[in-house]
Coordinates of C-alpha atoms and ligand atoms in Angstrom, one line a residue:
M1 CA 0.0 0.0 0.0
P2 CA 1.6 3.3 -1.0
T3 CA 1.4 6.3 1.2
I4 CA -1.2 8.8 -0.1
T5 CA -2.3 12.3 0.0
E6 CA -5.0 14.4 -1.6
D7 CA -3.2 16.8 -3.9
D8 CA -4.1 20.3 -2.7
R9 CA -1.4 22.1 -4.7
V10 CA -1.7 20.6 -8.2
A11 CA 1.4 20.2 -10.3
S12 CA 2.8 23.5 -11.4
F13 CA 1.1 24.0 -14.7
D14 CA 2.8 26.0 -17.3
L15 CA 0.6 27.7 -20.0
T16 CA 1.1 24.9 -22.5
S17 CA -0.3 22.4 -20.1
V18 CA -3.3 24.6 -19.4
N19 CA -4.0 24.9 -23.2
N20 CA -3.5 21.2 -23.5
L21 CA -6.3 20.6 -20.9
N22 CA -8.8 21.3 -23.7
H23 CA -6.4 20.3 -26.5
Q24 CA -7.4 23.4 -28.5
G25 CA -5.6 26.6 -28.6
P26 CA -7.4 29.9 -27.7
E27 CA -9.8 31.0 -30.5
P28 CA -9.9 34.8 -31.0
S29 CA -13.4 34.7 -32.4
M30 CA -14.9 32.8 -29.4
S31 CA -18.1 34.3 -27.9
S32 CA -18.1 35.2 -24.3
T33 CA -20.5 32.4 -23.4
D34 CA -18.3 29.9 -25.1
R35 CA -15.3 31.3 -23.3
D36 CA -17.1 31.1 -20.0
R37 CA -18.1 27.5 -20.7
R38 CA -14.5 26.7 -21.6
V39 CA -13.1 28.3 -18.5
F40 CA -15.6 26.4 -16.4
Q41 CA -14.7 23.1 -18.0
L42 CA -11.0 24.0 -17.3
Y43 CA -11.9 24.7 -13.7
E44 CA -13.7 21.4 -13.4
Q45 CA -10.8 19.5 -14.8
L46 CA -8.4 21.2 -12.4
L47 CA -10.6 20.3 -9.5
E48 CA -10.8 16.7 -10.7
I49 CA -7.0 16.5 -10.6
E50 CA -6.9 18.3 -7.3
Q51 CA -9.4 15.8 -5.8
C52 CA -7.4 12.8 -6.9
L53 CA -6.1 10.7 -4.1
I54 CA -2.5 10.1 -5.1
P55 CA 0.2 7.9 -3.7
T56 CA 3.1 10.1 -2.5
G57 CA 5.5 7.3 -1.7
L58 CA 5.8 3.6 -1.3
H59 CA 4.6 1.7 1.6
V60 CA 7.6 0.7 3.8
F61 CA 7.1 -2.8 5.1
G62 CA 6.6 -2.8 8.8
R63 CA 6.1 1.0 9.1
A64 CA 2.8 2.5 10.4
S65 CA 1.2 5.3 8.4
E66 CA 2.1 9.0 9.0
L67 CA -0.4 11.6 10.3
Q68 CA -1.3 13.4 7.1
E69 CA -1.6 10.2 5.1
K70 CA -3.8 8.9 7.9
A71 CA -6.1 11.9 7.8
D72 CA -6.5 11.6 4.0
L73 CA -7.4 7.9 4.4
L74 CA -9.8 8.5 7.2
R75 CA -11.6 11.1 5.1
M76 CA -12.0 8.7 2.2
V77 CA -13.2 6.0 4.6
A78 CA -15.8 8.4 5.9
S79 CA -17.0 9.3 2.4
F80 CA -19.0 6.1 2.1
D81 CA -22.1 4.8 3.9
R82 CA -21.0 1.7 5.9
P83 CA -24.3 0.0 6.9
E84 CA -22.3 -2.9 8.3
H85 CA -20.9 -0.5 10.9
G86 CA -24.1 1.6 11.3
A87 CA -22.0 4.5 10.0
H88 CA -23.2 7.2 7.6
A89 CA -21.1 9.0 4.9
L90 CA -20.1 12.3 6.5
P91 CA -20.6 14.4 3.3
K92 CA -24.2 13.1 3.2
L93 CA -24.8 13.9 6.9
V94 CA -23.5 17.4 6.3
A95 CA -25.6 17.9 3.2
Q96 CA -28.7 16.8 5.2
G97 CA -27.8 19.0 8.1
L98 CA -27.4 22.0 5.8
G99 CA -30.8 21.2 4.2
I100 CA -29.3 20.4 0.8
D101 CA -31.6 18.2 -1.2
G102 CA -30.5 15.7 -3.8
Y103 CA -26.9 15.3 -2.6
D104 CA -26.3 12.1 -4.5
M105 CA -27.5 13.6 -7.7
L106 CA -25.4 16.7 -7.2
R107 CA -22.3 14.5 -6.7
R108 CA -23.0 12.5 -9.8
E109 CA -23.6 15.4 -12.0
A110 CA -21.1 17.9 -11.0
T111 CA -17.3 17.6 -10.6
S112 CA -17.6 20.4 -8.2
N113 CA -19.5 23.6 -7.3
D114 CA -19.7 25.9 -4.3
V115 CA -22.1 23.7 -2.4
L116 CA -19.9 20.5 -2.8
E117 CA -16.8 22.5 -1.9
L118 CA -18.4 23.8 1.3
I119 CA -19.5 20.2 2.2
D120 CA -16.0 18.8 1.5
A121 CA -14.4 21.6 3.5
I122 CA -16.6 21.0 6.6
V123 CA -15.9 17.2 6.4
A124 CA -12.1 17.8 6.0
E125 CA -12.1 20.0 9.1
A126 CA -14.1 17.5 11.1
V127 CA -11.6 14.7 10.2
K128 CA -8.7 17.0 11.1
R129 CA -10.3 17.8 14.5
F130 CA -10.9 14.1 15.0
C131 CA -7.2 13.4 14.4
D132 CA -6.0 16.3 16.6
E133 CA -8.5 16.2 19.4
G134 CA -10.7 13.1 19.2
P135 CA -14.3 12.2 18.3
D136 CA -16.0 14.7 20.6
A137 CA -14.3 17.7 19.0
A138 CA -15.3 16.3 15.6
T139 CA -18.9 15.7 16.4
D140 CA -19.2 19.1 18.1
W141 CA -17.8 20.8 15.1
L142 CA -20.2 19.0 12.7
N143 CA -23.1 20.0 15.0
S144 CA -22.1 23.6 15.3
R145 CA -21.2 24.0 11.6
A146 CA -23.8 21.8 9.9
R147 CA -26.4 20.9 12.5
V148 CA -25.5 17.2 12.4
E149 CA -26.8 15.5 15.5
K150 CA -24.1 14.0 17.6
Q151 CA -25.7 10.5 17.7
E152 CA -25.8 10.5 13.9
S153 CA -22.1 11.1 13.2
L154 CA -20.8 9.3 16.3
P155 CA -20.9 5.7 14.7
T156 CA -18.8 7.0 11.8
F157 CA -16.2 8.5 14.2
Q158 CA -16.2 5.2 16.2
L159 CA -15.4 3.4 13.0
L160 CA -12.6 6.0 12.2
M161 CA -11.3 5.5 15.8
N162 CA -10.9 1.7 15.1
V163 CA -9.3 2.3 11.7
S164 CA -7.0 4.9 13.2
E165 CA -5.8 2.7 16.0
Q166 CA -5.2 -0.1 13.6
L167 CA -3.3 2.1 11.3
D168 CA -1.0 3.1 14.2
S169 CA -0.1 -0.5 14.9
N170 CA 1.8 -2.6 12.4
H171 CA 2.3 -6.3 12.7
E172 CA 3.8 -6.9 9.4
M173 CA 7.4 -7.6 10.5
D174 CA 6.2 -9.7 13.4
S175 CA 3.9 -11.8 11.1
L176 CA 6.7 -12.2 8.6
M177 CA 9.0 -13.6 11.3
R178 CA 6.2 -15.9 12.5
A179 CA 5.6 -17.1 8.9
L180 CA 9.3 -17.8 8.5
R181 CA 9.2 -19.9 11.7
G182 CA 6.2 -21.8 10.2
E183 CA 3.8 -20.5 12.7
Y184 CA 0.1 -19.7 12.4
I185 CA -0.8 -16.3 10.8
E186 CA -4.3 -15.0 11.5
P187 CA -6.4 -14.7 8.3
G188 CA -7.9 -11.4 7.1
P189 CA -9.9 -10.3 4.0
G190 CA -8.2 -8.8 0.9
A191 CA -9.3 -5.4 -0.3
D192 CA -8.1 -1.8 0.1
I193 CA -8.8 0.1 3.3
V194 CA -11.3 2.4 1.7
Q195 CA -13.3 -0.4 0.2
N196 CA -13.2 -2.5 3.3
P197 CA -11.7 -1.2 6.6
L198 CA -11.9 -4.7 8.0
I199 CA -8.7 -5.6 6.2
L200 CA -6.9 -3.9 9.1
P201 CA -4.6 -4.7 10.8
T202 CA -2.2 -5.4 8.0
G203 CA 0.2 -8.3 8.3
R204 CA -2.4 -11.0 8.2
N205 CA -2.8 -13.9 5.8
T206 CA -5.0 -12.5 3.1
H207 CA -7.9 -14.7 2.1
A208 CA -10.2 -14.4 -0.9
V209 CA -13.9 -14.8 -1.2
N210 CA -16.3 -17.6 -1.6
P211 CA -16.9 -17.5 -5.4
Y212 CA -20.5 -18.5 -4.8
S213 CA -21.2 -15.3 -3.0
V214 CA -20.2 -13.2 -6.0
P215 CA -21.6 -10.8 -7.0
S216 CA -22.9 -9.4 -3.8
Q217 CA -26.1 -7.4 -3.7
I218 CA -24.1 -4.2 -3.0
A219 CA -21.8 -5.0 -6.0
F220 CA -24.9 -5.5 -8.2
A221 CA -26.4 -2.2 -7.1
R222 CA -23.2 -0.3 -7.8
A223 CA -22.7 -2.1 -11.1
E224 CA -26.1 -0.9 -12.3
H225 CA -24.9 2.7 -11.9
T226 CA -21.5 2.1 -13.5
A227 CA -22.8 0.1 -16.4
D228 CA -25.5 2.6 -17.1
A229 CA -23.0 5.4 -17.1
L230 CA -20.9 3.4 -19.5
L231 CA -23.7 2.9 -21.9
R232 CA -24.8 6.6 -21.5
R233 CA -21.4 7.8 -22.4
H234 CA -21.1 5.6 -25.4
F235 CA -24.6 6.6 -26.5
D236 CA -23.8 10.3 -26.1
E237 CA -20.6 10.0 -28.1
H238 CA -21.8 7.6 -30.9
G239 CA -25.6 8.1 -31.0
R240 CA -26.2 4.4 -30.3
Y241 CA -25.3 1.5 -28.1
P242 CA -22.3 -0.6 -29.0
R243 CA -23.0 -3.6 -31.2
A244 CA -20.9 -5.6 -28.7
L245 CA -18.7 -4.7 -25.7
A246 CA -15.5 -6.5 -24.5
L247 CA -14.9 -6.5 -20.8
V248 CA -11.7 -7.4 -19.0
L249 CA -12.3 -9.1 -15.7
W250 CA -9.6 -9.6 -13.1
G251 CA -9.6 -11.8 -10.0
L252 CA -8.2 -9.5 -7.4
D253 CA -10.6 -6.7 -8.4
N254 CA -13.6 -9.0 -8.1
I255 CA -12.4 -10.1 -4.7
K256 CA -12.0 -6.5 -3.5
T257 CA -15.4 -5.4 -4.9
Q258 CA -17.3 -8.6 -4.2
G259 CA -17.7 -9.0 -7.9
E260 CA -18.5 -5.6 -9.3
G261 CA -17.0 -6.5 -12.7
V262 CA -19.1 -9.7 -12.8
A263 CA -22.2 -7.7 -11.8
Q264 CA -21.6 -5.2 -14.6
A265 CA -21.5 -7.9 -17.2
L266 CA -24.8 -9.4 -15.9
W267 CA -26.5 -6.0 -15.8
L268 CA -25.3 -5.2 -19.4
L269 CA -26.9 -8.5 -20.4
G270 CA -30.0 -7.6 -18.5
V271 CA -30.1 -10.4 -15.9
R272 CA -29.9 -10.5 -12.1
P273 CA -27.9 -13.0 -10.1
V274 CA -30.1 -15.5 -8.1
S275 CA -29.1 -17.7 -5.2
D276 CA -30.1 -21.4 -5.0
A277 CA -31.4 -23.2 -1.9
L278 CA -27.9 -23.5 -0.5
N279 CA -27.4 -19.7 -0.9
R280 CA -25.0 -20.1 -3.7
T281 CA -25.2 -17.7 -6.7
T282 CA -25.6 -20.2 -9.5
E283 CA -28.6 -18.9 -11.4
V284 CA -29.7 -15.8 -13.2
E285 CA -33.1 -14.2 -13.6
V286 CA -34.0 -12.3 -16.7
I287 CA -34.9 -8.6 -16.2
P288 CA -37.9 -7.9 -18.4
L289 CA -37.2 -5.4 -21.2
E290 CA -39.9 -3.0 -19.9
E291 CA -37.9 -2.8 -16.7
L292 CA -34.5 -2.6 -18.4
K293 CA -35.7 0.1 -20.8
R294 CA -32.8 -0.6 -23.2
P295 CA -31.6 -3.4 -25.4
R296 CA -29.6 -6.3 -23.8
M297 CA -25.9 -5.8 -24.6
D298 CA -23.7 -8.4 -26.1
V299 CA -20.6 -8.8 -23.8
V300 CA -17.4 -10.6 -24.6
M301 CA -15.5 -11.4 -21.4
T302 CA -11.8 -12.1 -21.2
V303 CA -10.9 -13.1 -17.7
S304 CA -7.4 -13.3 -16.2
G305 CA -5.8 -16.5 -15.2
I306 CA -6.2 -15.5 -11.5
F307 CA -10.0 -15.0 -12.1
R308 CA -10.2 -18.4 -13.8
D309 CA -8.5 -20.1 -10.8
L310 CA -10.6 -18.3 -8.2
F311 CA -14.0 -18.0 -9.8
A312 CA -14.8 -21.2 -11.8
P313 CA -18.5 -21.1 -10.7
T314 CA -18.7 -17.4 -11.7
M315 CA -17.4 -18.2 -15.2
A316 CA -20.2 -20.8 -15.4
L317 CA -22.7 -18.2 -14.2
L318 CA -21.6 -15.7 -16.9
D319 CA -21.7 -18.3 -19.6
K320 CA -25.2 -19.4 -18.4
A321 CA -26.3 -15.7 -18.5
V322 CA -25.2 -15.3 -22.1
R323 CA -26.9 -18.5 -23.3
R324 CA -30.1 -17.6 -21.4
V325 CA -30.2 -14.2 -23.1
A326 CA -29.4 -15.6 -26.5
A327 CA -32.4 -18.0 -26.3
L328 CA -35.0 -15.3 -25.3
D329 CA -37.7 -14.8 -27.8
E330 CA -37.3 -11.0 -28.1
P331 CA -37.0 -8.5 -31.0
L332 CA -33.5 -8.5 -32.4
N333 CA -33.1 -4.7 -31.9
M334 CA -33.7 -5.2 -28.2
N335 CA -31.4 -8.2 -27.7
Y336 CA -28.0 -7.8 -29.2
V337 CA -26.8 -11.2 -28.1
R338 CA -29.6 -12.9 -29.9
R339 CA -29.1 -10.7 -32.9
N340 CA -25.4 -11.3 -33.1
V341 CA -25.8 -15.1 -32.5
S342 CA -28.5 -15.5 -35.2
E343 CA -26.5 -13.4 -37.7
K344 CA -23.5 -15.7 -37.1
I345 CA -25.6 -18.8 -37.5
D346 CA -27.2 -17.5 -40.7
A347 CA -24.0 -16.2 -42.2
D348 CA -21.9 -19.3 -41.9
G349 CA -24.0 -22.1 -40.5
A350 CA -22.2 -21.9 -37.1
E351 CA -23.4 -24.2 -34.3
F352 CA -25.4 -22.3 -31.5
D353 CA -22.8 -23.5 -29.0
D354 CA -20.0 -21.9 -30.9
A355 CA -21.9 -18.7 -31.9
V356 CA -22.8 -18.0 -28.2
T357 CA -19.3 -18.5 -26.7
R358 CA -18.4 -15.3 -24.8
V359 CA -16.2 -16.3 -21.8
F360 CA -12.5 -16.7 -22.6
S361 CA -9.3 -17.0 -20.6
N362 CA -5.8 -18.4 -20.8
A363 CA -5.1 -22.1 -21.3
P364 CA -5.5 -24.0 -18.0
G365 CA -2.4 -23.3 -15.9
N366 CA -1.3 -20.3 -18.0
Y367 CA -1.5 -16.6 -17.0
G368 CA -1.1 -13.2 -18.6
T369 CA -1.1 -12.0 -22.2
N370 CA 2.7 -11.5 -22.6
V371 CA 1.9 -8.3 -24.4
N372 CA 3.6 -6.4 -21.6
F373 CA 6.8 -8.4 -22.0
M374 CA 6.9 -7.7 -25.8
V375 CA 6.5 -4.0 -25.1
I376 CA 9.1 -3.9 -22.3
D377 CA 11.7 -5.7 -24.4
S378 CA 10.7 -3.7 -27.6
R379 CA 10.3 -7.0 -29.4
W380 CA 7.4 -6.1 -31.6
E381 CA 7.1 -4.7 -35.1
T382 CA 3.5 -3.9 -35.7
A383 CA 0.9 -3.0 -33.2
D384 CA -1.4 -5.7 -34.7
S385 CA 1.1 -8.3 -33.6
L386 CA 0.4 -7.2 -30.0
G387 CA -3.4 -7.7 -30.5
D388 CA -2.7 -11.1 -32.2
L389 CA -0.6 -12.2 -29.2
F390 CA -3.5 -11.2 -26.9
V391 CA -5.8 -13.5 -28.9
T392 CA -3.3 -16.3 -28.9
R393 CA -3.0 -16.2 -25.2
K394 CA -6.6 -15.6 -24.3
C395 CA -8.6 -17.6 -26.9
F396 CA -9.4 -20.5 -24.5
A397 CA -13.2 -20.9 -24.2
Y398 CA -14.8 -21.8 -20.9
S399 CA -18.4 -22.8 -21.1
R400 CA -21.0 -25.5 -20.9
D401 CA -22.5 -26.8 -24.2
S402 CA -26.2 -27.4 -24.9
M403 CA -25.9 -30.9 -23.6
G404 CA -24.6 -29.5 -20.3
R405 CA -21.0 -30.7 -20.8
T406 CA -18.3 -28.5 -19.4
I407 CA -15.7 -27.1 -21.7
E408 CA -12.7 -26.0 -19.7
G409 CA -10.2 -24.2 -21.8
R410 CA -10.8 -25.3 -25.4
E411 CA -8.5 -23.5 -27.7
A412 CA -10.8 -21.5 -30.0
P413 CA -9.0 -18.5 -31.7
H414 CA -11.7 -18.4 -34.4
L415 CA -14.4 -18.0 -31.8
L416 CA -12.6 -15.1 -30.0
D417 CA -11.7 -13.5 -33.4
D418 CA -15.4 -13.7 -34.4
A419 CA -16.7 -12.3 -31.1
L420 CA -14.2 -9.4 -31.1
S421 CA -15.0 -8.6 -34.7
R422 CA -18.3 -7.1 -33.5
V423 CA -17.0 -5.2 -30.6
E424 CA -17.3 -1.4 -30.6
A425 CA -16.4 -0.6 -27.0
T426 CA -13.8 -2.1 -24.6
Y427 CA -13.9 -1.6 -20.9
Q428 CA -12.2 -2.3 -17.6
N429 CA -12.8 -1.2 -14.0
I430 CA -10.1 0.6 -12.1
D431 CA -10.9 -0.6 -8.6
S432 CA -8.4 1.2 -6.5
F433 CA -6.9 4.6 -6.1
E434 CA -3.6 3.0 -5.2
V435 CA -3.0 1.3 -8.6
G436 CA -3.9 3.0 -11.8
I437 CA -3.3 2.4 -15.5
T438 CA 0.1 3.9 -15.5
D439 CA 1.3 2.3 -12.3
V440 CA 1.5 -1.3 -13.6
D441 CA 1.9 -2.9 -17.0
H442 CA -1.1 -5.1 -16.6
Y443 CA -3.7 -2.6 -17.6
F444 CA -2.1 -2.0 -21.0
E445 CA -1.4 -5.7 -21.6
Y446 CA -5.1 -6.5 -21.0
L447 CA -7.2 -3.5 -22.0
G448 CA -4.7 -2.3 -24.5
G449 CA -4.1 -5.8 -25.9
I450 CA -7.8 -6.5 -26.4
S451 CA -8.5 -3.1 -27.9
R452 CA -5.7 -3.6 -30.4
A453 CA -7.1 -7.1 -31.2
V454 CA -10.6 -5.5 -31.7
E455 CA -9.2 -2.8 -34.0
K456 CA -7.8 -5.4 -36.4
R457 CA -10.8 -7.8 -36.3
A458 CA -13.6 -5.1 -36.3
Q459 CA -11.5 -3.0 -38.7
S460 CA -12.3 0.0 -36.5
R461 CA -10.8 1.3 -33.3
P462 CA -13.2 0.6 -30.4
A463 CA -14.1 3.3 -27.9
I464 CA -12.0 2.5 -24.9
Y465 CA -13.4 3.3 -21.4
L466 CA -12.4 2.8 -17.8
S467 CA -14.4 3.3 -14.7
D468 CA -13.3 4.6 -11.4
S469 CA -15.5 2.4 -9.2
L470 CA -14.0 3.8 -6.0
S471 CA -15.3 7.3 -6.2
P472 CA -18.6 7.8 -4.4
Q473 CA -19.9 9.2 -7.7
T474 CA -19.8 6.9 -10.7
K475 CA -17.4 8.1 -13.3
I476 CA -16.6 6.7 -16.7
R477 CA -13.6 8.1 -18.5
S478 CA -12.2 7.5 -21.9
L479 CA -8.7 5.9 -22.0
E480 CA -7.2 9.2 -23.2
E481 CA -8.8 11.1 -20.4
T482 CA -7.6 8.6 -17.8
I483 CA -4.0 8.8 -19.1
R484 CA -4.1 12.6 -19.0
L485 CA -5.5 12.6 -15.5
E486 CA -3.0 10.1 -14.1
T487 CA -0.1 11.8 -15.8
R488 CA -1.1 15.1 -14.2
A489 CA -1.9 13.6 -10.8
K490 CA 1.1 11.3 -10.6
T491 CA 4.0 11.2 -13.2
L492 CA 4.3 15.0 -13.7
N493 CA 3.2 16.0 -10.2
P494 CA 6.1 17.1 -8.0
K495 CA 4.3 15.8 -5.0
W496 CA 4.2 12.3 -6.5
Y497 CA 7.7 12.2 -7.9
E498 CA 9.3 13.8 -4.9
G499 CA 7.5 11.3 -2.7
M500 CA 9.0 8.5 -4.9
L501 CA 12.5 10.0 -4.9
K502 CA 12.6 9.8 -1.1
H503 CA 12.9 6.0 -1.8
G504 CA 16.1 6.6 -3.8
F505 CA 16.9 3.8 -6.2
R506 CA 13.4 2.3 -6.2
G507 CA 11.8 5.7 -6.6
V508 CA 13.6 6.4 -9.9
A509 CA 12.6 2.9 -11.0
E510 CA 9.0 3.8 -10.3
I511 CA 9.2 7.0 -12.4
E512 CA 10.7 4.9 -15.2
N513 CA 8.0 2.4 -14.8
H514 CA 5.4 5.1 -15.2
V515 CA 7.0 6.1 -18.5
L516 CA 7.1 2.5 -19.7
N517 CA 3.4 2.0 -18.8
T518 CA 2.5 5.3 -20.5
F519 CA 4.4 4.1 -23.5
G520 CA 2.4 0.8 -23.3
W521 CA -0.7 2.8 -24.1
S522 CA 0.9 4.2 -27.2
A523 CA 2.0 0.8 -28.3
T524 CA -1.3 -0.9 -27.8
A525 CA -3.9 1.9 -28.3
D526 CA -2.1 5.0 -29.6
A527 CA -3.8 6.9 -26.8
V528 CA -1.1 9.1 -25.4
D529 CA -1.0 12.9 -26.2
P530 CA 2.5 13.9 -27.5
W531 CA 2.7 16.7 -24.9
I532 CA 3.0 14.0 -22.2
Y533 CA 6.3 12.8 -23.6
T534 CA 7.5 16.3 -24.0
D535 CA 6.7 17.3 -20.5
I536 CA 8.3 14.0 -19.1
T537 CA 11.4 14.8 -21.0
K538 CA 11.5 18.4 -19.8
T539 CA 10.8 17.5 -16.2
F540 CA 13.2 14.6 -15.7
L541 CA 15.9 14.9 -18.3
L542 CA 16.3 18.5 -19.5
D543 CA 16.2 19.9 -16.0
S544 CA 19.9 19.5 -15.2
E545 CA 19.5 19.5 -11.5
M546 CA 16.8 16.8 -11.6
L547 CA 18.8 14.8 -14.1
S548 CA 21.8 14.8 -11.7
R549 CA 19.7 13.7 -8.8
L550 CA 18.2 10.8 -10.8
L551 CA 21.6 9.7 -12.2
E552 CA 23.0 9.7 -8.7
L553 CA 20.2 7.5 -7.4
N554 CA 19.7 5.1 -10.3
P555 CA 21.6 5.5 -13.6
D556 CA 20.1 2.3 -15.1
S557 CA 16.6 3.5 -14.8
V558 CA 17.5 6.9 -16.3
R559 CA 19.1 5.2 -19.3
A560 CA 16.0 3.1 -19.7
L561 CA 13.8 6.2 -19.5
M562 CA 15.9 7.9 -22.2
K563 CA 15.7 4.9 -24.5
R564 CA 12.0 4.6 -24.0
L565 CA 11.4 8.3 -25.0
L566 CA 13.5 7.8 -28.1
E567 CA 11.6 4.7 -28.9
A568 CA 8.3 6.7 -28.6
H569 CA 9.7 9.1 -31.1
D570 CA 11.1 6.3 -33.4
R571 CA 7.8 4.6 -33.5
G572 CA 6.0 7.8 -34.4
Y573 CA 4.0 8.5 -31.1
W574 CA 5.8 11.7 -30.5
N575 CA 7.5 14.3 -32.7
P576 CA 9.2 16.8 -30.5
S577 CA 11.2 19.8 -31.7
E578 CA 14.5 19.1 -33.2
E579 CA 16.1 20.9 -30.3
I580 CA 14.6 18.6 -27.7
L581 CA 15.3 15.5 -29.8
E582 CA 19.0 16.5 -30.2
Q583 CA 19.3 17.1 -26.4
L584 CA 17.7 13.7 -25.7
R585 CA 19.9 11.9 -28.2
D586 CA 23.0 13.6 -26.8
L587 CA 22.0 12.5 -23.3
A588 CA 21.3 9.0 -24.3
H589 CA 24.6 8.6 -26.1
A590 CA 26.7 10.4 -23.4
Ligands
LIG601 C1 -6.0 -10.4 -11.5 O1 -6.3 -10.1 -10.3 O2 -6.7 -11.2 -12.1 C2 -4.8 -9.8 -12.1 C3 -3.9 -9.1 -11.3 C4 -2.8 -8.6 -11.9 C5 -2.5 -8.7 -13.2 C6 -3.4 -9.4 -14.0 C7 -4.6 -10.0 -13.4
LIG602 MG1 -6.6 -3.5 -9.5

């Protein structure tokens, strides 16, 4: 777990960056209404970056969290209702106390406005008072400032008290020593602290979930919002729903969220999970079209090897859901699964069992797409070869045929090729503020890999979306927006990189990792704005003081970073001025 902070002093923007926020230069003929609208959009984007919870350093094994980091975490914990602890979200309590109606709607619709800023400021101060003086000072403050009754906010502060005490203690080293001696380690659930404060104390033996309990009711309720937002966004941008969607499902994410990704797939198909007599989620119930009020979506699911190992019954549930939907007697324009399956059968006489296959993973015992390794080692020539590699690795079908026989990992590249040829939107959840799409290479290997595979097979680039399922308000962003946001909040943000540099050698490696992972999005999806590479070059390499610091700490990573930026240029993702290029080449060959 990295240490985190909310960035209250956003990275020092120069004017080029500000212009880049809207990617258009100023227009002299713009009307004053248009200008106001643009300025407001700019303000909203700045706030969005400001509100990002960003890691400002790595977690040091065995070390308890520091005060500021703790306050930020507690505020996030207090932003959600926690019915299991009888605790209410503090922003909601404050909104109620101030007599503000429709708080949820306000949050969903606006990135920010004066009312939300006021609520957030009151909550931040309450948490600060809690950290400095304890729960009484915090409840008193909320009462005096926002008329929140003490008994209403107290359960939330009791929860924060527990979390706070557990953050102060750290049993990681002790547990490691016990594990090395072969002794018993207490088990604990796996998630992040904000999603599930019960993961504390750290240093326990992380356990997963019962796959039959997935998706939970809460996960299904949240999925409804997220999947609707995804469809709305696609509809707004393209004037229609996608002919088919491709979803990436990961194991750890679905553990942490009790199956939100799974629930999103079910909701898109227009079915609900149903438990059997033993309380195992093994069935689905069809949601009538009148209730769904939109067509059922066709969803192609590629699941990770970890997901396959942990969630075998869930894969069977997803496959069952697709088959059930394909068999419904409904108009083709309201049931895209049925439409696509019948078209396939009519076009080339495919068997129903083949035409309906939608759940794919690696071969049994295999993991990953290897797309990341090809990118890391620069061992690829065309971007299409990365998409092809994705299909080669992920084309193993997991389903049950019409006779009820299980098919576990049948190699079926033609079925995945066919399913991807209809995809118009690809999508993955980001489930954690700790790990984003430029922190690790797995997002680009999966979502980037599948998007590139779709581009070749559908002969058109899909719309690529990500969710941020952790924010209280459901947000869907395009891949390009997510890369810009993460770059500004992390890679180019002095708070982030100075936090990393405190870790010396490893910190420089983290910066280099971010540049590699950013490059991975160029390689697979050509989704990185050129200014990002320019600003990275200026920040880390052309600033001589910074360059000396980096070289002192970790010259290998600095060389790798230089090589990667030159590769981005050589492969046509970035065309900087001759001056910058010359300086970069001189440095790389020095
Ligand atoms: C997973 O949880 O399934 C996963 C985690 C990291 C990389 C790829 C997949
Ligand atoms: Mg994750």
